[in-house]
XYZ file of C-alpha atoms in Angstrom:
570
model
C 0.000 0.000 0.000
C 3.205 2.343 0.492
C 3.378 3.148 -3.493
C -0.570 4.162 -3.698
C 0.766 6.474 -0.371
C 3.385 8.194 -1.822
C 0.522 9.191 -5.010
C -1.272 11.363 -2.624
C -2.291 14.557 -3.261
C -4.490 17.260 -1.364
C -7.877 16.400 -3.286
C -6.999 12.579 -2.414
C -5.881 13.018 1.486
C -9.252 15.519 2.247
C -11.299 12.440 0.859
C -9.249 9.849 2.839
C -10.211 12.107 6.074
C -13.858 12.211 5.070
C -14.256 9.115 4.643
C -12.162 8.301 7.811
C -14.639 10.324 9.574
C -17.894 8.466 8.742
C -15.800 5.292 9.745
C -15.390 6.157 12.747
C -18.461 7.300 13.301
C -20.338 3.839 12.480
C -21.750 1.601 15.014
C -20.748 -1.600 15.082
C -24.354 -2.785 13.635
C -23.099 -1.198 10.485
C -20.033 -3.274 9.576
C -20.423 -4.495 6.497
C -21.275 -1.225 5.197
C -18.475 0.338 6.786
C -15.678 -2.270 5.756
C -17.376 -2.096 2.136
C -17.036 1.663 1.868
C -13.389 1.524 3.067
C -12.485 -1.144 0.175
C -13.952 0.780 -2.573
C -12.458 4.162 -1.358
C -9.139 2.355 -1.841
C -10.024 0.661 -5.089
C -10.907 4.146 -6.345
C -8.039 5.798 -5.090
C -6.174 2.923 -6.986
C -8.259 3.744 -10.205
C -7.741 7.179 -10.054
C -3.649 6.639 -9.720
C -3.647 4.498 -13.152
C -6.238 6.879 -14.488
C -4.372 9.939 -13.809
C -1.346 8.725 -14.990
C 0.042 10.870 -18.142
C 0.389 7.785 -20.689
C -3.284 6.404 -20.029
C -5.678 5.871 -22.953
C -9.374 6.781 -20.780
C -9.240 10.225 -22.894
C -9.604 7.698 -26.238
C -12.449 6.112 -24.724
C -14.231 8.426 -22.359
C -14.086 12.197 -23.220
C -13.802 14.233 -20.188
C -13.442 17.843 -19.476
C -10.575 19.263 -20.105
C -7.938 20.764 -17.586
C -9.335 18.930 -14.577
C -8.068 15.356 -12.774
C -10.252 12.365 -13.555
C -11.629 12.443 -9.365
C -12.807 8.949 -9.789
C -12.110 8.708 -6.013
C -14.200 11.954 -5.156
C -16.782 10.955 -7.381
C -17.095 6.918 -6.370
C -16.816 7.343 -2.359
C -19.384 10.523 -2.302
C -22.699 9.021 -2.369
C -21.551 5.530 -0.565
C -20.379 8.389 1.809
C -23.732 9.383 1.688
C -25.762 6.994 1.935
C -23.537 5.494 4.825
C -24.116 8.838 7.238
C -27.367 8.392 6.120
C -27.616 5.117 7.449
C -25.670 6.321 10.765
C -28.454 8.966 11.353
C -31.362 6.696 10.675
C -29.923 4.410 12.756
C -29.757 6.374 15.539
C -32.987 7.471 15.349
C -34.805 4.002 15.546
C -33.076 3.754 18.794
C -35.080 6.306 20.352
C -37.798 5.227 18.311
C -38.028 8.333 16.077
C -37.927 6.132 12.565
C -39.403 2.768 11.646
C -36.544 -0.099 11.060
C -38.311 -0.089 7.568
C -36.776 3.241 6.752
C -33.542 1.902 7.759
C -33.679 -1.559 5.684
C -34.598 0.673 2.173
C -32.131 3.074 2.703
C -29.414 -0.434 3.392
C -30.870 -1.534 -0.109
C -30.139 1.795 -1.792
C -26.530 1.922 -0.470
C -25.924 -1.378 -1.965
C -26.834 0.097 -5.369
C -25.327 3.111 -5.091
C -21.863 0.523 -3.865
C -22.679 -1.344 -7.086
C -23.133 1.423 -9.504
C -19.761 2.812 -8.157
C -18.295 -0.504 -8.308
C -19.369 -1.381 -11.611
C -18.487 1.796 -12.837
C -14.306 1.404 -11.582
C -14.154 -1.814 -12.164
C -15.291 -0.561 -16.214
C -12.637 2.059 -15.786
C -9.896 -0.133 -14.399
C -10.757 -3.339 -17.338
C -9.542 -0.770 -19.815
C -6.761 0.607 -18.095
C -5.540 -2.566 -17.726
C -6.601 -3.960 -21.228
C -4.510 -1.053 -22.570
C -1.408 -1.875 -20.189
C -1.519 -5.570 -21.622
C -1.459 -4.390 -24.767
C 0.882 -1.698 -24.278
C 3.373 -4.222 -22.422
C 5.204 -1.559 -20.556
C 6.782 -2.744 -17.731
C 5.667 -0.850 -14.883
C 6.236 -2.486 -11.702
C 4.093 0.526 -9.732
C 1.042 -0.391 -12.522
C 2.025 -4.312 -11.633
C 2.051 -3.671 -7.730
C -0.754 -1.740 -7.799
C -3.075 -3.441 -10.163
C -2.618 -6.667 -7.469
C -4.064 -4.330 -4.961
C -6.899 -3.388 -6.616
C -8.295 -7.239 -7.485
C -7.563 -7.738 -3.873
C -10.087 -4.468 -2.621
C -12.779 -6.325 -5.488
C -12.417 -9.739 -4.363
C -12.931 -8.487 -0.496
C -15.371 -6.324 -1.685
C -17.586 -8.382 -3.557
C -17.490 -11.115 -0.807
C -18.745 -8.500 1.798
C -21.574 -7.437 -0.082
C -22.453 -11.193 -0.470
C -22.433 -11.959 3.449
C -24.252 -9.479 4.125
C -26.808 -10.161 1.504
C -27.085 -13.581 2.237
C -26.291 -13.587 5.834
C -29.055 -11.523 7.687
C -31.554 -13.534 5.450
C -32.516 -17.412 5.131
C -32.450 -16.812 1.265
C -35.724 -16.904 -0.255
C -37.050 -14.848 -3.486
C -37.200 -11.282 -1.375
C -33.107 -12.113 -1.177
C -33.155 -13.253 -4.812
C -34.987 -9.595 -5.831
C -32.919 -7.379 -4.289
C -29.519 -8.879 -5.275
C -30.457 -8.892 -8.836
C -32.319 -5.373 -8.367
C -28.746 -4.473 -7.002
C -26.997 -5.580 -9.763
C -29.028 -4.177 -12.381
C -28.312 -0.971 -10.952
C -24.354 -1.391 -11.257
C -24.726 -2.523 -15.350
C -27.694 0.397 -15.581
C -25.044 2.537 -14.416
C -22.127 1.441 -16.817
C -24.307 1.635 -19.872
C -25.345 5.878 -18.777
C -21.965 6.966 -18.063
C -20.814 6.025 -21.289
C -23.942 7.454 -22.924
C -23.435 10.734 -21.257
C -19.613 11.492 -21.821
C -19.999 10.531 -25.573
C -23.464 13.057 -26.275
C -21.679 15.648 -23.737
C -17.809 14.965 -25.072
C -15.546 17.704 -22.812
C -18.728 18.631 -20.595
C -17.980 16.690 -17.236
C -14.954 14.518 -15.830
C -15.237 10.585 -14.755
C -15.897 11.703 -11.288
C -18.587 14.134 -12.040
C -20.014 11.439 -14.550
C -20.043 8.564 -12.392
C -21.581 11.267 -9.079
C -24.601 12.550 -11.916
C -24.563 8.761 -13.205
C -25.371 7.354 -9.536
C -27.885 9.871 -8.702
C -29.910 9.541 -11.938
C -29.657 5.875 -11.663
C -30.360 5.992 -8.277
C -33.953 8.142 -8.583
C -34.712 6.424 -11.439
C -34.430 2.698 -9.722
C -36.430 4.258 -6.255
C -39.466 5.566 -8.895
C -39.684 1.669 -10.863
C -39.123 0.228 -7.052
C -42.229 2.004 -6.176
C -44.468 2.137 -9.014
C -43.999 -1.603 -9.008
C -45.166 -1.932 -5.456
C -48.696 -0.130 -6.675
C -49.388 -2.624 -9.696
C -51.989 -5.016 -8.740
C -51.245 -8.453 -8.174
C -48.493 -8.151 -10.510
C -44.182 -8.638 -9.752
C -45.223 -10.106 -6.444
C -41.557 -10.582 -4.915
C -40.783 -6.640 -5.483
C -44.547 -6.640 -3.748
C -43.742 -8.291 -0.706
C -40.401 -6.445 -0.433
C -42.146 -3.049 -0.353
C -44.316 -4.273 1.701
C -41.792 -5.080 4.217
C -39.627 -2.438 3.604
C -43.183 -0.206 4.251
C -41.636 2.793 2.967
C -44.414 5.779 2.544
C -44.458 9.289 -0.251
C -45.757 12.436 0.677
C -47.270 14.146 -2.045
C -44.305 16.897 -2.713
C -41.836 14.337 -3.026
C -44.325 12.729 -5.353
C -44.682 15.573 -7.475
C -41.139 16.411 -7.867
C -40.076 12.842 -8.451
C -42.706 12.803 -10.977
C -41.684 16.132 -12.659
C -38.327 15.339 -12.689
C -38.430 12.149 -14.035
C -40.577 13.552 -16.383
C -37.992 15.906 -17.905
C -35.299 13.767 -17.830
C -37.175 11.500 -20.403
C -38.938 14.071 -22.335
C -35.560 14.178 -24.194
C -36.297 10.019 -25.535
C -39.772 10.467 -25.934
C -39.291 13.467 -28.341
C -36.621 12.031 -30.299
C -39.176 9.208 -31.259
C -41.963 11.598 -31.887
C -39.510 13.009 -34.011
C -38.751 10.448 -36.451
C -42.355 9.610 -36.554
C -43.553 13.100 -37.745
C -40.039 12.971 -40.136
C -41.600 9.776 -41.474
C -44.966 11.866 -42.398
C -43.386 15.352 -43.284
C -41.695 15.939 -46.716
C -37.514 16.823 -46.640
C -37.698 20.512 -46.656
C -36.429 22.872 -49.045
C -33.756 25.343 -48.733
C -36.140 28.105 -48.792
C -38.689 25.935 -46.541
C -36.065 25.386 -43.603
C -37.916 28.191 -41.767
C -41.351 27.086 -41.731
C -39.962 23.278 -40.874
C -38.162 24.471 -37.947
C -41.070 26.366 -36.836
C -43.318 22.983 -37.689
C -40.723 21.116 -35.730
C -41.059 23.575 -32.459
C -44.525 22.945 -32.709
C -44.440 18.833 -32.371
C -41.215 19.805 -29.564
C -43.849 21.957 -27.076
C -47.005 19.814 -28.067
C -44.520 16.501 -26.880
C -43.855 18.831 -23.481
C -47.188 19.751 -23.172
C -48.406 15.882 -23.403
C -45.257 14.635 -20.972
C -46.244 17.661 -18.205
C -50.217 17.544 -18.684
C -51.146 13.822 -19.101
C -48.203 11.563 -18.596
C -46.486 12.717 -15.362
C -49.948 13.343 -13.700
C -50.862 10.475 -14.619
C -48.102 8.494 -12.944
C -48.223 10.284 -9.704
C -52.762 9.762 -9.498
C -51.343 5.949 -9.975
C -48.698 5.863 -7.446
C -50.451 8.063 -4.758
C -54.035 8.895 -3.764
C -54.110 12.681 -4.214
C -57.979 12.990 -3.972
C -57.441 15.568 -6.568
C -55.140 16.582 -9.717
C -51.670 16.903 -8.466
C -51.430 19.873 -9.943
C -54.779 21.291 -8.306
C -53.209 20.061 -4.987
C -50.253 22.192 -5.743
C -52.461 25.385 -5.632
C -54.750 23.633 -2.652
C -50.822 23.675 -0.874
C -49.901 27.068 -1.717
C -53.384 29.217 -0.898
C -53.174 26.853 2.264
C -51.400 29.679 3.780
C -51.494 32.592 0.885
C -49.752 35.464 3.433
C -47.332 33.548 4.173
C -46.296 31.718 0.822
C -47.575 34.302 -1.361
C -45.504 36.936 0.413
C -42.030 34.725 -0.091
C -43.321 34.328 -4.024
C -43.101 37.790 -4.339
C -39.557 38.240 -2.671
C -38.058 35.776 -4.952
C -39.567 37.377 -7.509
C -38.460 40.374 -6.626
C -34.732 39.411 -6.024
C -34.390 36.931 -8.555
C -35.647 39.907 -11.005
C -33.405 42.652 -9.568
C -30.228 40.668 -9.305
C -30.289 39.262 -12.741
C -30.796 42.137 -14.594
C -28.118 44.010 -12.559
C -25.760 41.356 -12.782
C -26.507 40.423 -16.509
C -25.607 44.148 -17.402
C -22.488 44.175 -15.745
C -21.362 41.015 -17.346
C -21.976 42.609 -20.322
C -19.481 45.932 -19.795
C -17.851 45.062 -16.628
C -14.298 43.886 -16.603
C -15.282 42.418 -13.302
C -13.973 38.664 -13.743
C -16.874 36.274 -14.161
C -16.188 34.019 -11.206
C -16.278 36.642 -8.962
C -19.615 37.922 -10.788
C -20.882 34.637 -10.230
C -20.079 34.720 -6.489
C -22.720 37.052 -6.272
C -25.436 34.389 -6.801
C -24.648 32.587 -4.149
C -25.169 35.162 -1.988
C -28.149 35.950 -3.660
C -29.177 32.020 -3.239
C -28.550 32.495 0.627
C -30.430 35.619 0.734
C -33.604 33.845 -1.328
C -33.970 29.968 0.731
C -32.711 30.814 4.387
C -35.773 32.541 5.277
C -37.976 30.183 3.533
C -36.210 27.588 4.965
C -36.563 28.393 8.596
C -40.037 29.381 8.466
C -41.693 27.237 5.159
C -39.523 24.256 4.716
C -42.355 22.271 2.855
C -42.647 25.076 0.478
C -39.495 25.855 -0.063
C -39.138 21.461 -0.572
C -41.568 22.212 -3.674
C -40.338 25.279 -4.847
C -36.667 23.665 -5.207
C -38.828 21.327 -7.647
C -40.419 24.111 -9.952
C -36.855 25.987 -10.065
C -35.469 22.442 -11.151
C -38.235 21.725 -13.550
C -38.295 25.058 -15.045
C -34.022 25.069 -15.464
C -34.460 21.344 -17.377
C -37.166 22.625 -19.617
C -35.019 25.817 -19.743
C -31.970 23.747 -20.625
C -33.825 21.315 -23.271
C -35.074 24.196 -25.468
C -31.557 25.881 -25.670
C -29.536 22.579 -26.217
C -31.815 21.694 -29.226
C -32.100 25.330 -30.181
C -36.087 24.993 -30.350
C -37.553 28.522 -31.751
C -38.593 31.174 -30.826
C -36.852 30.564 -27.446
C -33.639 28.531 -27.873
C -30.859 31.427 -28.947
C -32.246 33.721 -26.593
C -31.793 31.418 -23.808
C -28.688 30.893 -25.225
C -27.663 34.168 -25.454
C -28.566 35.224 -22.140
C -27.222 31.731 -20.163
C -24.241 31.976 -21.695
C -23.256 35.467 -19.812
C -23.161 33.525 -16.690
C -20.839 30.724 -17.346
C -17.113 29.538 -16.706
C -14.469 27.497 -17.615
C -16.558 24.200 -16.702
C -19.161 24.883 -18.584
C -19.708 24.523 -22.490
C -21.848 25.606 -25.525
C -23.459 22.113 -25.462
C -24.016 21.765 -21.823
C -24.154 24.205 -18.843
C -24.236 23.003 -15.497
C -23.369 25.499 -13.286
C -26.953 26.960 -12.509
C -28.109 23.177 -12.287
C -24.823 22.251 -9.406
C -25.916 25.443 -7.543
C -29.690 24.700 -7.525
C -29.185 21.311 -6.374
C -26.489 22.323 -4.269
C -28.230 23.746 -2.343
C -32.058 21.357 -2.645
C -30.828 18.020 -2.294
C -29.200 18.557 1.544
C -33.177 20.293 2.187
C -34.500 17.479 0.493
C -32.476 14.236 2.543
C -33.421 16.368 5.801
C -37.459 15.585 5.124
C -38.926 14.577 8.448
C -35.300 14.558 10.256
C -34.900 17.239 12.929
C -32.154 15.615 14.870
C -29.372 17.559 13.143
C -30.843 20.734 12.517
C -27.516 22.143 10.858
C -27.739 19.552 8.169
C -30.593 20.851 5.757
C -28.221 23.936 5.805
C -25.203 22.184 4.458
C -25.786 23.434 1.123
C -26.309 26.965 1.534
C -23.663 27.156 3.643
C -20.881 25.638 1.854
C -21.960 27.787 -1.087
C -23.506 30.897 -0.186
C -21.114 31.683 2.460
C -18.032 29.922 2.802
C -17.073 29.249 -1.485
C -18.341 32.576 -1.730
C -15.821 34.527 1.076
C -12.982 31.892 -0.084
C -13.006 33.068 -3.661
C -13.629 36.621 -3.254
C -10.633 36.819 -0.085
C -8.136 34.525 -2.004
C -8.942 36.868 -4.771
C -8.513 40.115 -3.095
C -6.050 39.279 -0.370
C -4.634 35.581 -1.204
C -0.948 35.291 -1.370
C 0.188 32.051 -0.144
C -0.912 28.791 -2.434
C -1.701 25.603 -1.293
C -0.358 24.402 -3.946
C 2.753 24.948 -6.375
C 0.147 24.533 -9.388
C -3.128 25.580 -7.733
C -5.173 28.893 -7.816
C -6.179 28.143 -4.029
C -4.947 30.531 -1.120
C -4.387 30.038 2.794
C -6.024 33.031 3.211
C -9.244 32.232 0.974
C -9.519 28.858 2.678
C -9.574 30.656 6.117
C -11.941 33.069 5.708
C -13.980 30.321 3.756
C -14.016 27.856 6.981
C -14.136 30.924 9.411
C -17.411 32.173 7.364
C -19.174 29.070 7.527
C -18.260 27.767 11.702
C -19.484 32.144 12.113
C -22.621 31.817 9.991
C -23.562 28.622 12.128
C -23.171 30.487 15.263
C -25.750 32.761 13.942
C -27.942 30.207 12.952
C -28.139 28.345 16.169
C -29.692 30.697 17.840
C -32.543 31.191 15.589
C -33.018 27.580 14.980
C -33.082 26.944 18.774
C -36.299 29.886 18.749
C -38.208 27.879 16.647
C -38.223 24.629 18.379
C -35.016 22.924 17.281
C -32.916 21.418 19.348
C -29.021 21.688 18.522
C -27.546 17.882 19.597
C -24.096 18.039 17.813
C -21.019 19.134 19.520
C -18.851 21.920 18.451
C -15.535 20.213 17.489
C -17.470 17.622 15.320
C -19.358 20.672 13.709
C -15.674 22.819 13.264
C -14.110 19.192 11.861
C -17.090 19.057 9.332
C -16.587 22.780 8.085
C -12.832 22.492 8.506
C -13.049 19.216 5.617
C -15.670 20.835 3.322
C -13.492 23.770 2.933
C -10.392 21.958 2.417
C -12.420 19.546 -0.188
C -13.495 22.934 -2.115
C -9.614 24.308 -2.206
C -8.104 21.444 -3.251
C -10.466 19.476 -5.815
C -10.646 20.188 -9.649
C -14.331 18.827 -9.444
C -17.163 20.821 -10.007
C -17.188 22.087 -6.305
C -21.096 22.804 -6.401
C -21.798 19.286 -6.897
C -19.464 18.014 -4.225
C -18.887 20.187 -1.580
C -22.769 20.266 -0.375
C -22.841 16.352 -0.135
C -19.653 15.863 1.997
C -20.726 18.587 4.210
C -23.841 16.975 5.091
C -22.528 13.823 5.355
C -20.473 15.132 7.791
C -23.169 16.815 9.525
C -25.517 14.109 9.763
C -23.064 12.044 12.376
């Protein structure tokens, strides 16, 4: 193990210490897990070394962003990570009886799939490494060493996941189902990250693949899991595990699953609807080209309006009992208290409104540089879901959904160009991007949205770490905001010989954050919270999120928010 030690560098030793953390933070009822999560950090931090090596081929196969390390580590060990404080948390709550030990056993099953879409995913990475090293013949005795390692971390790997499988059951088809649902997830998972770096070539790098890859597949599996429970007297052994799994929806999460969902296969159903109407319509003319793109925009918004209008309502009357239309629940929810909820509409409508057109003018003929510009909407986000947060968690839970519904539909049009809307969208997004972005993808308003949603969203129902829904807003609002704009006024020592990254921005960025909580504490502990973790695990957690944010390449939106709840949630 001394050769992968000496290949350590500041991105790889802050995710060593995060993961270190959750280990020692698991109970002993969690074993498995915890020795599972250990042997894939270190066969990903074994990937990574053969990935990142100058002479490897992975740019021939999978085309990553440019400028940026492959953080296959970062991007394997996050949602395990995840899914293992998650576990931690839950855990402790059945103790005191504040969760059912159904909760618990679901959220087991969905770290094994996000362990085997992780898995699957290196193990893809590291076949064609090594494919290419065979074929190569080079004689590289660090490759040779190292490569012996890795099979070792799968072999141990792959027979923990089977003991506990088979050994807290008797066997039996429930067992049978969820080992092969597991499973399906890991291939599911190999098949979409390939899909998505070879449509979005130079977008996103193997860690930030395989982290988007594991989510989607992940949301995707938990919406067939349970619309599969609800079909009568059909797929009995996924039947009887839901059943003892008892897992319940509340109708927000339902309609943003739904929505969602929705959106993110719009994109295949139009393509089909597509060729069909291509099949019909005549090849246009040179001088017809306008009126058949304007024919084509027609069948692209009459597709939406079918997927949004009948299809996703559809699923979510079929899945849930909403004694309505989910969408006339939606206004049911919001007039349920209008002062309240219509008042915070109108202040996000009224800063959302002011700060982009200020900001979007003084992209235009300000020399200002654009990350700092950016900054700004962070602060802005902090400004926008704090209150809401604190006072209308439920509505900000479903407002998080529209935003995310509205960017996707947003996002769609301008990918595809779809008149009259697509180069203005364009036009306008494009004043607001960076170096990670692309013209044929932008994610930066999509990592900061859900930045800042999904931490809100895993804290549903959970009150026993009131700090954690927070995670996201904090790490991004406050503390990348003060590191960039302090290392970029007043940094002077790097952290690193080829970094950007200051002491001084990663000071002020960890000093923000541990200040902003001692703000928040107070006004959490007004309305009924009560604060249960102690300071030196909080100023550890802070103290790792902004080390993780000046150290990694990664998209830091996407990462940051994740680790720091984690980290919170123990």
């Amino acid at each position: 193990m001394a050769p992968l030690l000496l290949q350590l560098n500041g991105e790889r030793a802050v995710v060593l210490l995060y993961i270190g953390q959750i280990l020692f933070s698991t109970p002993l009822s969690l074993l498995p897990q915890a020795l599972s999560l250990s042997l894939l950090s270190l066969f990903a931090l074994s990937v990574e070394i053969f990935a990142d090596d100058p002479s490897n081929p992975l740019s021939q196969f999978l085309k990553t962003r440019r400028g940026a390390s492959s953080g296959i580590m970062l991007g394997a060990v996050s949602l395990p990570g995840l899914m293992v404080s998650r576990l931690i948390q839950v855990s402790r709550l059945v103790s005191l009886h504040e969760a059912g030990v159904g909760e618990l056993e679901y959220l087991n099953l969905q770290y094994w799939a996000a362990s085997a879409i992780c898995f699957a995913v290196l193990l893809f990475v590291y076949f064609i490494l090594r494919c290419y090293h065979n074929s190569a013949s080079s004689n590289c005795s660090l490759f040779n060493w190292d490569a012996k390692f890795g099979i070792v971390c799968m072999a141990l790997f792959i027979g923990i996941s089977c003991m506990s499988f088979f050994g807290k059951s008797n066997g039996g088809c429930s067992t049978t189902v969820m080992l092969l649902w597991v499973l399906c997830h890991g291939f599911a998972a190999v098949y979409l990250i390939q899909k998505i770096l070879r449509t979005f070539p130079a977008c996103v790098s193997v860690g930030e693949g395989l982290l988007v890859t594991a989510g989607f597949v992940i949301y995707f599996g938990d919406m067939l899991f349970y619309t599969a429970s609800k079909i009568p007297g059909y797929w009995a052994p996924s039947k009887l595990v839901v059943v003892k799994f008892a897992i319940k929806r509340d109708e927000i999460r339902i309609i943003i699953q739904g929505m969602v969902i929705g959106l993110l296969l719009f994109p295949v159903f139009y393509k089909y609807v597509l060729k069909v109407w291509q099949c019909f319509a005549s090849s246009p003319s040179s001088r017809d080209m306008q009126n058949h793109e304007i024919r084509r925009s027609f069948v692209f918004y009459a597709s939406l309006a079918f997927m949004l209008a009948v299809a996703v309502p559809s699923w979510m009357q079929f899945v849930h009992d909403f004694h309505t239309h989910p969408y006339l629940w939606v206004l049911n929810f919001v007039f349920s208290e209008p002062l309240k909820r219509l008042s915070l509409c109108v202040y996000w409508v009224a800063v959302i409104y002011v700060s982009i057109i200020r900001f979007y003018n003084i992209s235009k003929n300000s020399t200002i540089e654009r990350i700092l510009l950016r900054k700004y909407y962070h602060l802005m986000a902090v400004s926008i879901f704090v209150p809401a947060l604190i006072f209308q968690p439920k509505f900000l839970d479903l407002a998080f959904g529209a935003a995310l519904a509205v960017f996707l539909v947003l996002e769609i049009i301008r990918v595809w160009r779809i008149w009259p809307l697509g180069h203005l969208v364009h036009q306008f997004m494009n004043a607001f991007t960076d170096h990670r972005d692309s013209d044929l993808l932008i994610v930066s308003h999509f990592s900061l949205l859900l930045g800042c949603a999904l931490p809100i969203w895993l804290s549903s129902g959970v009150i026993d770490r009131p700090l954690a829904p927070f995670a996201g807003i904090l790490s991004l609002g406050i503390g990348d905001t003060m590191a960039s704009m302090v290392g970029h006024k007043y940094g002077v020592l790097r952290l690193s010989k080829t970094g950007k990254k200051t002491i001084e921005g990663t000071a002020a960025g960890i000093t923000s954050v541990l200040a902003a909580c001692s703000v928040l504490l107070p006004l959490l502990a007004a309305t009924g919270y009560i604060f249960t973790m102690h300071w030196f695990s909080l100023i550890l957690a802070v103290t790792t999120s902004g080390l993780l944010e000046a150290y990694t390449a990664q998209l830091d939106n996407a990462f940051i928010p994740l680790v720091f709840y984690s980290l919170l949630c123990l």
